Coordinates of C-alpha atoms in Angstrom, one line a residue:
M789 CA -17.3 -8.4 -1.3
I790 CA -17.9 -4.8 -1.1
P791 CA -16.5 -2.8 1.8
L792 CA -18.4 -1.7 4.9
L793 CA -17.7 1.5 6.6
S794 CA -17.3 1.5 9.6
S795 CA -17.4 5.4 10.5
P796 CA -18.1 6.6 7.0
E797 CA -17.6 10.6 8.6
S798 CA -14.3 9.8 9.1
L799 CA -13.7 10.2 5.5
T800 CA -15.1 13.2 5.4
A801 CA -12.1 14.4 7.0
F802 CA -9.7 13.6 4.1
G803 CA -11.8 16.2 2.2
D804 CA -14.6 16.8 -0.6
S805 CA -16.3 14.2 -2.1
D806 CA -14.0 13.1 -5.1
D807 CA -11.4 13.5 -2.7
V808 CA -13.2 10.7 -0.8
D809 CA -13.5 8.5 -3.7
T810 CA -9.7 8.6 -5.0
A811 CA -9.2 7.7 -1.1
M812 CA -11.9 4.9 -1.5
D813 CA -9.9 3.6 -4.8
L814 CA -6.4 3.9 -3.4
L815 CA -7.3 2.0 -0.3
A816 CA -9.7 -0.6 -2.4
D817 CA -6.1 -2.5 -3.3
R818 CA -4.4 -4.6 -0.4
R819 CA -0.9 -3.8 -2.1
R820 CA -1.6 -0.4 -1.9
R821 CA -2.8 -0.7 1.5
E822 CA 0.7 -2.7 2.2
L823 CA 3.0 -0.5 0.5
L824 CA 1.6 2.6 2.3
Q825 CA 1.5 0.7 5.7
Y826 CA 5.7 -0.7 5.2
L827 CA 6.3 2.8 4.2
E828 CA 4.8 4.3 7.5
D829 CA 6.4 1.2 9.4
V830 CA 9.8 1.7 8.4
D831 CA 9.6 6.4 8.2
G832 CA 12.2 7.2 5.2
S833 CA 13.0 6.4 1.8
V834 CA 12.2 2.1 0.8
P835 CA 14.0 0.6 -2.3
L836 CA 11.4 -0.2 -4.2
Q837 CA 12.9 -3.7 -4.4
E838 CA 13.1 -3.9 -0.3
I839 CA 9.3 -3.3 -1.0
A840 CA 8.3 -5.8 -3.0
V841 CA 10.3 -8.3 -1.1
E842 CA 8.1 -7.6 2.1
I843 CA 4.5 -7.8 0.3
A844 CA 5.5 -10.8 -1.7
T845 CA 6.6 -12.4 1.3
G846 CA 3.3 -11.3 3.0
E847 CA 1.2 -12.6 0.1
A848 CA 3.4 -16.1 0.1
T849 CA 2.7 -16.8 4.5
S850 CA -0.2 -18.0 5.1
E851 CA 0.8 -18.0 8.8
P852 CA 0.0 -14.8 9.9
N853 CA 2.4 -14.6 13.0
T854 CA 5.0 -17.0 11.2
I855 CA 8.6 -15.5 10.8
S856 CA 10.1 -15.4 6.9
D857 CA 13.8 -14.9 6.0
H858 CA 12.0 -14.8 2.4
G859 CA 13.6 -17.9 1.5
G860 CA 10.0 -18.9 0.3
V861 CA 9.0 -16.3 -1.6
S862 CA 10.3 -16.8 -5.7
S863 CA 12.4 -14.8 -7.3
E864 CA 9.4 -14.5 -10.1
D865 CA 6.8 -13.4 -7.3
R866 CA 8.9 -10.8 -5.9
R867 CA 9.9 -9.5 -9.6
A868 CA 5.9 -10.0 -10.7
V869 CA 5.4 -7.8 -6.9
Q870 CA 7.6 -5.5 -7.3
I871 CA 6.1 -5.2 -11.5
S872 CA 3.3 -4.4 -10.5
L873 CA 4.2 -2.0 -7.8
H874 CA 6.6 0.0 -10.2
H875 CA 3.8 0.0 -12.9
T876 CA 0.4 0.4 -11.2
H877 CA 0.2 1.0 -7.2
I878 CA 3.2 3.6 -6.8
P879 CA 2.1 5.8 -9.9
K880 CA -1.6 5.8 -9.0
L881 CA -0.1 6.8 -5.5
A882 CA 2.5 9.1 -6.5
A883 CA -0.3 10.8 -8.6
A884 CA -2.4 11.1 -5.6
D885 CA 0.3 12.8 -3.9
A886 CA 0.2 9.6 -1.3
V887 CA 4.1 8.7 -1.9
E888 CA 7.3 10.1 -3.6
F889 CA 8.8 8.3 -6.2
D890 CA 12.5 8.9 -6.9
S891 CA 13.2 7.4 -10.1
A892 CA 17.0 7.6 -10.1
T893 CA 17.5 5.9 -6.8
K894 CA 14.4 3.6 -7.6
T895 CA 13.1 4.3 -3.7
V896 CA 9.7 5.3 -2.2
S897 CA 9.1 7.9 -0.1
L898 CA 5.7 8.0 2.1
T899 CA 3.9 12.1 2.6
D900 CA 1.9 13.7 4.9
R901 CA -1.2 13.4 2.2
G902 CA -0.3 9.4 2.6
R903 CA -0.2 9.0 6.0
T904 CA -3.5 11.2 6.5
L905 CA -4.3 8.4 3.4
L906 CA -3.4 5.7 5.7
S907 CA -5.3 6.8 8.7
R908 CA -8.2 6.1 6.4
T909 CA -7.9 2.5 6.2
D910 CA -9.2 2.3 9.9
A911 CA -12.8 3.3 8.0
V912 CA -13.1 1.0 5.5
C913 CA -13.1 -3.3 7.0
D914 CA -13.6 -6.2 5.0
S915 CA -17.4 -7.4 4.9
P916 CA -18.2 -10.3 7.4
Q917 CA -18.4 -13.7 6.1

């Protein structure tokens, strides 16, 4: 489905039209949105493995209010999420200066630009079904 803009004007605060396109591209992927949101919630540097566990758990949980101890997520699922974060999503966000990745410690942190990007998620909503 094509996402609808609830407030197109709010995206222009991110910058010129190329920046808006970049923001829309970055926010188009659910894992990137979840990564940005988790980093903001934690408010600090987070190990890549911890982020992968949280995102994999969220993807595996069918009930939105279910509390999980991560026991229901297989190690293969956690590993697959970690690989996609490491090789696809984090590099893309880092290239846009939305996150910083420390390859020595394998930790990720949110930047001010990432916070700005995250604040734009409310301008993009799923189209009604």
